[in-house]
Short mmCIF file of C-alpha atoms and ligand atoms in Angstrom, two decimals:
data_model
loop_
_atom_site.label_atom_id
_atom_site.label_comp_id
_atom_site.label_asym_id
_atom_site.label_seq_id
_atom_site.Cartn_x
_atom_site.Cartn_y
_atom_site.Cartn_z
CA MET A 1 -23.44 -19.06 6.10
CA SER A 2 -21.66 -17.69 8.93
CA GLU A 3 -21.02 -14.03 9.21
CA PRO A 4 -18.55 -12.80 6.33
CA VAL A 5 -15.10 -11.48 7.32
CA LEU A 6 -15.02 -7.66 5.96
CA THR A 7 -11.97 -5.58 5.43
CA ILE A 8 -12.54 -2.01 4.74
CA VAL A 9 -9.48 -0.72 2.76
CA VAL A 10 -8.78 3.01 3.04
CA PRO A 11 -5.93 4.62 1.23
CA CYS A 12 -4.24 7.60 2.65
CA TYR A 13 -2.05 10.37 1.37
CA ASN A 14 -1.35 13.15 3.68
CA GLU A 15 -4.39 12.56 5.65
CA GLU A 16 -3.44 13.59 9.11
CA GLU A 17 -6.20 16.12 9.42
CA VAL A 18 -9.01 13.79 8.82
CA LEU A 19 -7.66 10.57 9.92
CA PRO A 20 -8.59 10.53 13.61
CA GLU A 21 -12.21 11.12 12.60
CA THR A 22 -12.13 8.43 9.91
CA ILE A 23 -10.69 5.96 12.17
CA SER A 24 -13.11 6.59 15.01
CA GLN A 25 -16.14 6.52 12.66
CA LEU A 26 -15.13 3.40 10.85
CA LYS A 27 -14.34 1.76 14.07
CA ARG A 28 -17.68 2.51 15.46
CA LEU A 29 -19.47 1.14 12.35
CA LEU A 30 -17.36 -1.99 12.45
CA THR A 31 -18.28 -2.61 16.19
CA GLU A 32 -22.01 -1.93 15.37
CA MET A 33 -21.74 -4.28 12.64
CA ILE A 34 -20.11 -7.15 14.49
CA GLY A 35 -22.57 -6.53 17.47
CA GLU A 36 -25.43 -6.95 15.04
CA LYS A 37 -23.75 -10.13 13.71
CA GLU A 38 -23.73 -8.73 10.24
CA ILE A 39 -20.09 -9.22 9.83
CA SER A 40 -17.55 -11.58 11.47
CA MET A 41 -15.54 -10.72 14.54
CA LYS A 42 -12.42 -10.86 12.50
CA SER A 43 -13.41 -8.03 10.25
CA ARG A 44 -10.85 -5.10 10.18
CA VAL A 45 -10.12 -1.77 8.55
CA LEU A 46 -6.98 -1.51 6.74
CA PHE A 47 -5.40 1.68 6.15
CA VAL A 48 -2.80 2.00 3.25
CA ASP A 49 -0.40 4.72 3.83
CA ASP A 50 0.53 5.91 0.28
CA GLY A 51 3.95 7.44 1.22
CA SER A 52 2.59 10.38 3.12
CA ARG A 53 4.90 13.13 4.42
CA ASP A 54 3.03 14.19 7.36
CA LYS A 55 1.85 12.28 10.34
CA THR A 56 -0.46 9.85 8.57
CA TRP A 57 1.52 6.57 9.31
CA GLU A 58 2.12 7.62 12.96
CA ILE A 59 -1.54 7.77 13.71
CA ILE A 60 -2.24 4.60 11.74
CA TYR A 61 0.58 2.77 13.62
CA ARG A 62 -0.65 4.06 17.07
CA GLU A 63 -4.07 2.55 16.24
CA CYS A 64 -2.66 -0.74 15.20
CA ILE A 65 -0.86 -1.21 18.39
CA LYS A 66 -4.21 -1.08 20.21
CA LYS A 67 -5.27 -4.07 18.27
CA GLU A 68 -8.96 -3.02 17.95
CA HIS A 69 -9.81 -4.14 14.45
CA ILE A 70 -7.25 -1.80 12.62
CA GLY A 71 -4.43 -2.85 10.40
CA GLY A 72 -1.94 -0.68 8.45
CA ILE A 73 0.40 -1.03 5.60
CA LYS A 74 3.09 1.54 4.76
CA LEU A 75 4.19 1.82 1.24
CA SER A 76 7.69 2.81 0.51
CA ARG A 77 6.87 5.79 -1.33
CA ASN A 78 3.80 7.65 -3.08
CA VAL A 79 2.43 5.42 -5.95
CA GLY A 80 -1.08 7.09 -6.30
CA HIS A 81 -4.42 6.38 -5.19
CA GLN A 82 -5.03 3.45 -7.46
CA ASN A 83 -1.81 1.55 -6.80
CA ALA A 84 -2.33 2.23 -2.99
CA LEU A 85 -5.84 0.77 -3.22
CA LEU A 86 -4.47 -2.16 -5.20
CA ALA A 87 -1.93 -2.91 -2.56
CA GLY A 88 -4.59 -2.82 0.15
CA LEU A 89 -7.15 -5.01 -1.82
CA SER A 90 -4.36 -7.70 -2.43
CA ALA A 91 -3.48 -7.79 1.27
CA ALA A 92 -7.13 -7.70 2.62
CA LYS A 93 -8.60 -10.44 0.08
CA GLU A 94 -5.98 -13.23 1.79
CA VAL A 95 -8.10 -12.83 5.11
CA SER A 96 -11.61 -11.54 4.14
CA ASP A 97 -14.49 -12.84 2.36
CA CYS A 98 -15.32 -9.25 1.03
CA VAL A 99 -13.66 -6.06 0.79
CA VAL A 100 -14.98 -2.46 0.76
CA SER A 101 -12.77 0.36 -0.48
CA ILE A 102 -13.33 3.87 0.54
CA ASP A 103 -11.45 7.25 0.74
CA ALA A 104 -10.05 8.72 3.83
CA ASP A 105 -11.97 11.73 3.68
CA LEU A 106 -15.57 10.56 4.63
CA GLN A 107 -17.04 12.14 1.81
CA ASP A 108 -18.75 8.86 0.91
CA ASP A 109 -21.29 7.88 3.21
CA ILE A 110 -20.03 4.87 5.38
CA GLY A 111 -23.60 4.04 6.38
CA ILE A 112 -24.42 2.40 3.30
CA ILE A 113 -21.59 -0.42 3.91
CA TRP A 114 -24.69 -1.93 5.74
CA ASN A 115 -26.32 -2.29 2.35
CA PHE A 116 -23.18 -3.34 0.59
CA ILE A 117 -23.04 -6.32 2.94
CA GLU A 118 -26.90 -7.04 2.50
CA LYS A 119 -26.29 -7.06 -1.20
CA PHE A 120 -23.12 -9.25 -0.86
CA LYS A 121 -25.15 -11.75 1.21
CA ALA A 122 -27.76 -11.85 -1.47
CA GLY A 123 -25.01 -13.05 -3.79
CA TYR A 124 -23.66 -9.93 -5.61
CA GLU A 125 -19.91 -9.98 -5.88
CA VAL A 126 -19.44 -6.36 -6.77
CA VAL A 127 -21.48 -3.62 -5.30
CA TYR A 128 -20.91 -0.04 -6.51
CA GLY A 129 -21.43 2.91 -4.41
CA VAL A 130 -23.10 5.45 -6.74
CA ARG A 131 -23.26 9.34 -5.76
CA GLN A 132 -26.75 10.51 -6.09
CA ASN A 133 -26.10 14.25 -5.91
CA ARG A 134 -22.93 16.24 -5.79
CA ASP A 135 -24.18 19.47 -4.11
CA THR A 136 -21.16 19.61 -1.88
CA ASP A 137 -18.73 19.45 -4.57
CA ASN A 138 -18.10 22.96 -6.10
CA PHE A 139 -19.24 23.61 -9.62
CA PHE A 140 -15.64 23.11 -11.01
CA LYS A 141 -15.54 19.75 -9.61
CA ARG A 142 -18.82 18.62 -10.45
CA ALA A 143 -18.70 19.75 -14.01
CA THR A 144 -15.25 18.18 -14.65
CA ALA A 145 -16.23 14.93 -13.02
CA GLU A 146 -19.66 14.64 -14.67
CA GLY A 147 -18.03 15.68 -18.10
CA PHE A 148 -15.57 13.10 -17.51
CA TYR A 149 -18.02 10.10 -17.34
CA LYS A 150 -19.97 11.36 -20.37
CA PHE A 151 -16.65 11.80 -22.36
CA MET A 152 -15.54 8.28 -21.51
CA LYS A 153 -19.02 6.96 -22.46
CA LYS A 154 -18.47 8.58 -25.94
CA MET A 155 -14.99 7.05 -26.01
CA GLY A 156 -16.54 3.61 -25.70
CA VAL A 157 -15.42 3.13 -22.07
CA ASP A 158 -18.32 1.81 -20.09
CA LEU A 159 -18.00 3.22 -16.60
CA ILE A 160 -20.66 3.34 -13.83
CA TYR A 161 -21.90 6.95 -13.92
CA ASN A 162 -20.91 8.59 -10.80
CA HIS A 163 -19.30 5.83 -9.27
CA ALA A 164 -15.78 6.53 -7.87
CA ASP A 165 -13.70 3.91 -5.89
CA TYR A 166 -16.32 3.22 -3.07
CA ARG A 167 -17.38 -0.33 -3.69
CA LEU A 168 -17.46 -3.86 -2.19
CA MET A 169 -15.85 -6.77 -3.91
CA SER A 170 -16.02 -10.26 -3.03
CA ARG A 171 -12.75 -12.25 -2.52
CA ARG A 172 -13.31 -13.97 -5.81
CA ALA A 173 -13.66 -10.60 -7.60
CA VAL A 174 -10.45 -9.27 -6.14
CA GLU A 175 -8.75 -12.52 -7.15
CA GLU A 176 -9.82 -11.88 -10.70
CA LEU A 177 -8.85 -8.15 -10.68
CA GLU A 178 -5.28 -9.39 -9.70
CA ARG A 179 -5.07 -11.01 -13.15
CA TYR A 180 -5.39 -7.97 -14.85
CA GLU A 181 -1.57 -7.38 -14.66
CA GLU A 182 -1.46 -4.00 -16.60
CA ALA A 183 0.76 -1.20 -15.12
CA ASN A 184 -2.01 1.34 -15.59
CA MET A 185 -4.69 0.01 -13.27
CA PHE A 186 -7.82 2.38 -13.97
CA LEU A 187 -10.00 0.40 -11.33
CA ARG A 188 -13.26 1.89 -12.08
CA GLY A 189 -12.96 0.85 -15.66
CA ILE A 190 -11.67 -2.53 -14.93
CA VAL A 191 -13.88 -3.77 -12.16
CA PRO A 192 -17.02 -3.74 -14.67
CA LEU A 193 -14.88 -6.08 -16.99
CA ILE A 194 -14.67 -8.65 -14.45
CA GLY A 195 -18.26 -9.21 -14.99
CA PHE A 196 -19.45 -11.12 -12.00
CA ARG A 197 -22.92 -10.26 -10.65
CA SER A 198 -23.03 -6.71 -9.66
CA THR A 199 -25.48 -3.88 -8.42
CA SER A 200 -25.25 -0.39 -7.04
CA VAL A 201 -26.23 1.36 -3.89
CA PHE A 202 -27.02 5.18 -4.15
CA TYR A 203 -25.88 7.73 -1.48
CA ASP A 204 -25.43 11.48 -1.20
CA ARG A 205 -21.81 12.67 -1.36
CA MET A 206 -20.70 14.92 1.48
CA GLU A 207 -18.17 17.51 2.16
CA ARG A 208 -14.54 16.53 2.83
CA VAL A 209 -14.48 16.40 6.71
CA ALA A 210 -11.01 17.88 6.97
CA GLY A 211 -8.02 18.69 4.88
CA GLU A 212 -7.68 19.47 1.11
CA THR A 213 -8.29 17.42 -1.95
CA LYS A 214 -5.34 15.14 -3.09
CA TYR A 215 -6.46 15.52 -6.64
CA PRO A 216 -5.63 18.91 -7.93
CA LEU A 217 -6.55 19.89 -11.43
CA LYS A 218 -3.11 18.59 -12.82
CA LYS A 219 -3.60 15.18 -11.19
CA MET A 220 -7.28 15.00 -12.13
CA LEU A 221 -6.30 15.66 -15.98
CA ALA A 222 -3.45 13.17 -15.92
CA PHE A 223 -5.85 10.60 -14.20
CA ALA A 224 -8.46 11.36 -16.90
CA LEU A 225 -5.86 10.98 -19.67
CA ASP A 226 -4.72 7.75 -18.19
CA GLY A 227 -8.26 6.36 -18.12
CA ILE A 228 -8.94 7.19 -21.69
CA THR A 229 -5.65 5.98 -23.14
CA SER A 230 -5.72 2.75 -21.34
CA PHE A 231 -9.19 1.89 -22.34
CA SER A 232 -9.75 3.34 -25.78
CA ILE A 233 -8.04 3.59 -29.00
CA PHE A 234 -10.51 5.96 -30.14
CA PRO A 235 -8.05 8.93 -30.08
CA ILE A 236 -5.69 7.21 -32.57
CA ARG A 237 -8.86 6.56 -34.82
CA LEU A 238 -9.77 10.15 -34.37
CA VAL A 239 -6.12 10.96 -35.77
CA LEU A 240 -6.79 8.88 -38.84
CA LEU A 241 -10.27 10.37 -39.48
CA VAL A 242 -9.02 13.83 -39.36
CA GLY A 243 -6.26 12.77 -41.75
CA CYS A 244 -8.71 11.28 -44.24
CA LEU A 245 -10.83 14.43 -43.98
CA SER A 246 -7.94 16.81 -44.53
CA PHE A 247 -7.05 14.71 -47.53
CA ILE A 248 -10.37 14.87 -49.08
CA GLY A 249 -10.51 18.66 -48.03
CA SER A 250 -7.17 19.17 -49.83
CA LEU A 251 -8.44 17.44 -53.16
CA VAL A 252 -11.43 19.88 -53.06
CA PHE A 253 -9.35 22.88 -52.37
CA GLY A 254 -6.93 21.70 -55.10
CA ILE A 255 -9.62 21.79 -57.61
CA TYR A 256 -10.83 25.15 -56.55
CA PHE A 257 -7.23 26.70 -56.64
CA LEU A 258 -6.57 24.98 -60.05
CA SER A 259 -9.87 26.36 -61.63
CA LEU A 260 -8.82 29.91 -60.03
CA LYS A 261 -5.52 29.41 -61.84
CA PHE A 262 -7.10 28.62 -65.12
CA LEU A 263 -9.55 31.61 -64.73
CA GLY A 264 -6.54 33.70 -64.32
CA ASN A 265 -7.44 35.00 -60.84
CA THR A 266 -4.36 33.87 -59.09
CA HIS A 267 -3.13 35.63 -55.90
CA THR A 268 0.45 35.74 -54.67
CA GLY A 269 -0.51 32.76 -52.56
CA TRP A 270 0.98 33.57 -49.31
CA THR A 271 -2.29 33.27 -47.34
CA SER A 272 -3.19 29.91 -48.35
CA LEU A 273 0.37 28.73 -47.97
CA ILE A 274 0.95 30.05 -44.42
CA THR A 275 -2.48 29.02 -43.14
CA SER A 276 -2.08 25.39 -44.40
CA LEU A 277 1.51 25.45 -43.11
CA TRP A 278 0.29 26.10 -39.71
CA LEU A 279 -2.99 23.74 -39.77
CA PHE A 280 -1.01 20.77 -40.99
CA GLY A 281 1.97 21.44 -38.90
CA GLY A 282 -0.25 21.40 -35.82
CA LEU A 283 -2.34 18.55 -36.89
CA GLN A 284 0.86 16.52 -37.42
CA LEU A 285 2.05 17.43 -34.05
CA ILE A 286 -1.23 16.41 -32.32
CA GLY A 287 -1.26 13.30 -34.09
CA LEU A 288 2.30 12.55 -33.05
CA GLY A 289 1.73 13.42 -29.76
CA LEU A 290 -1.13 11.11 -29.64
CA VAL A 291 0.66 8.11 -31.06
CA GLY A 292 3.46 8.99 -28.66
CA GLU A 293 0.97 8.84 -25.64
CA TYR A 294 0.19 5.08 -26.71
CA VAL A 295 3.83 4.17 -27.52
CA GLY A 296 4.70 5.45 -23.98
CA LYS A 297 1.86 3.29 -22.61
CA ILE A 298 3.33 0.30 -24.39
CA TYR A 299 6.77 1.12 -23.14
CA MET A 300 5.49 1.36 -19.54
CA GLU A 301 3.52 -1.88 -19.86
CA THR A 302 6.48 -3.75 -21.27
CA LYS A 303 8.64 -3.03 -18.27
CA ARG A 304 6.27 -5.18 -16.01
CA ARG A 305 7.62 -2.99 -13.00
CA PRO A 306 6.03 -3.80 -9.69
CA LYS A 307 3.03 -1.46 -9.01
CA TYR A 308 3.89 -0.79 -5.33
CA CYS A 309 6.56 -1.78 -2.39
CA ILE A 310 5.31 -2.53 1.06
CA ASP A 311 7.52 -1.10 3.62
CA ILE A 312 5.75 -1.97 6.93
CA ASP A 313 2.78 -4.33 7.18
CA THR A 314 0.81 -4.53 10.39
CA PHE A 315 -2.07 -5.91 8.91
CA ASN A 316 -0.90 -9.52 8.11
CA LEU A 317 1.83 -9.20 10.83
CA ALA A 318 1.56 -8.03 14.43
CA PRO A 319 2.76 -4.64 15.00
CA GLU A 320 5.62 -5.82 17.11
CA GLN A 321 6.85 -8.19 14.35
CA SER A 322 6.71 -5.39 11.65
CA THR A 323 8.47 -2.60 13.54
CA LYS A 324 12.03 -3.39 12.33
CA SER A 325 12.42 -0.78 9.70
CA PHE A 326 10.12 1.54 11.37
CA HIS A 327 12.04 4.77 12.23
CA VAL A 328 9.84 5.61 15.25
CA ASP A 329 10.59 3.28 18.16
CA LYS A 330 7.43 1.70 19.67
CA ASN A 331 8.29 3.22 22.97
CA ASP A 332 8.69 6.77 21.81
CA ASN A 333 5.99 9.23 22.48
CA LEU A 334 4.42 9.70 18.99
CA ASP A 335 2.84 12.89 19.96
CA LYS A 336 5.90 14.77 20.23
N1 UDP B 401 -4.72 9.36 -2.26
C1 UDP B 401 -3.78 8.37 -2.17
N2 UDP B 401 -2.49 8.76 -2.98
C2 UDP B 401 -2.50 9.88 -3.76
C3 UDP B 401 -3.51 10.44 -3.60
C4 UDP B 401 -4.77 10.27 -2.95
O1 UDP B 401 -3.73 7.20 -1.63
O2 UDP B 401 -1.46 9.97 -4.37
C5 UDP B 401 -6.06 8.96 -1.54
C6 UDP B 401 -6.53 10.06 -0.66
O3 UDP B 401 -5.96 10.01 0.60
C7 UDP B 401 -7.92 9.96 -0.32
C8 UDP B 401 -8.24 9.30 -1.74
O4 UDP B 401 -7.06 8.77 -2.31
O5 UDP B 401 -8.21 8.75 0.51
C9 UDP B 401 -9.09 10.16 -2.86
O6 UDP B 401 -8.43 11.41 -2.79
P1 UDP B 401 -9.32 12.79 -2.50
O7 UDP B 401 -10.47 12.57 -1.49
O8 UDP B 401 -8.20 13.76 -2.11
O9 UDP B 401 -9.86 12.96 -3.91
P2 UDP B 401 -11.33 13.67 -4.32
O10 UDP B 401 -12.27 13.04 -3.51
O11 UDP B 401 -10.93 15.14 -4.15
O12 UDP B 401 -11.40 13.34 -5.75
MG1 MG B 402 -12.32 13.05 -1.55
#
């Protein structure tokens, strides 16, 4: 087999601080790998700008013009990490034998891409990058992240423990991934479902090289909830279970109250009334909310809206061809 064409897909959202370093490191890696004849000369890095509001796209575009194995796709607005990644994977698979997805912040050791390719050549179609330690994450991030994987497992969702979105996929695997047409793409849950031959490569997670996390607590919680509700109906079953238990409980209490009545020890009844009022009112609302969450999901799914819209594409088109809608003129000094 001749050397495979590799595309490294990097979703970027407001990453101007870290991007120059990321670009230079990935470029260096690619050049080395091409030099060692590990991958084809046609291999490239594809940066997907997920509707950033800072200079991210300008930085990417400037690199694209140099034509040194760099391509860029600018999405029309912020669609979130998962969809941005999907946009990149879809564009990349057209011209690649395998695709590696990685975050822009260099927290994941790019050195193991060598191992990814080795495994790919050995016939693996999906290679997961797995974090060996999280010493550099603060306690809170570590606890929430690890708790999340464990919780998902309990919910019956089989995730690769401590694997995020750093992985290699063969072209065939990406094609299969595209057949999952759901609006809520929780990639790390879906990729294992594809089922091709897969393996893991371990690495140590590092600090973000620059900039701040784009996943504040609010987004992290939304992401976790999305992950759970798109993969598991366990929460709805839980509501049913709680309903059944409280029904049985009320029978037991009913007998107890009746016996009190017959023994003549009745109270005014305010305490039990008010407690059960609050308890069941609360339970009903939780149950309703949960069901609503799933109904909402169904609603979103039935719309079949496109997951992203590409504004400018300098990956499949030459930068000159793709500048029509670009607000910065090619001859403008982008440093201004
Ligand atoms: N990202 C994105 N769109 C978003 C949020 C994040 O494309 O709406 C990208 C971001 O630029 C980065 C990756 O997703 O490349 C992961 O984000 P981050 O590193 O901030 O998450 P963390 O590692 O803190 O979980
Ligand atoms: Mg990160």
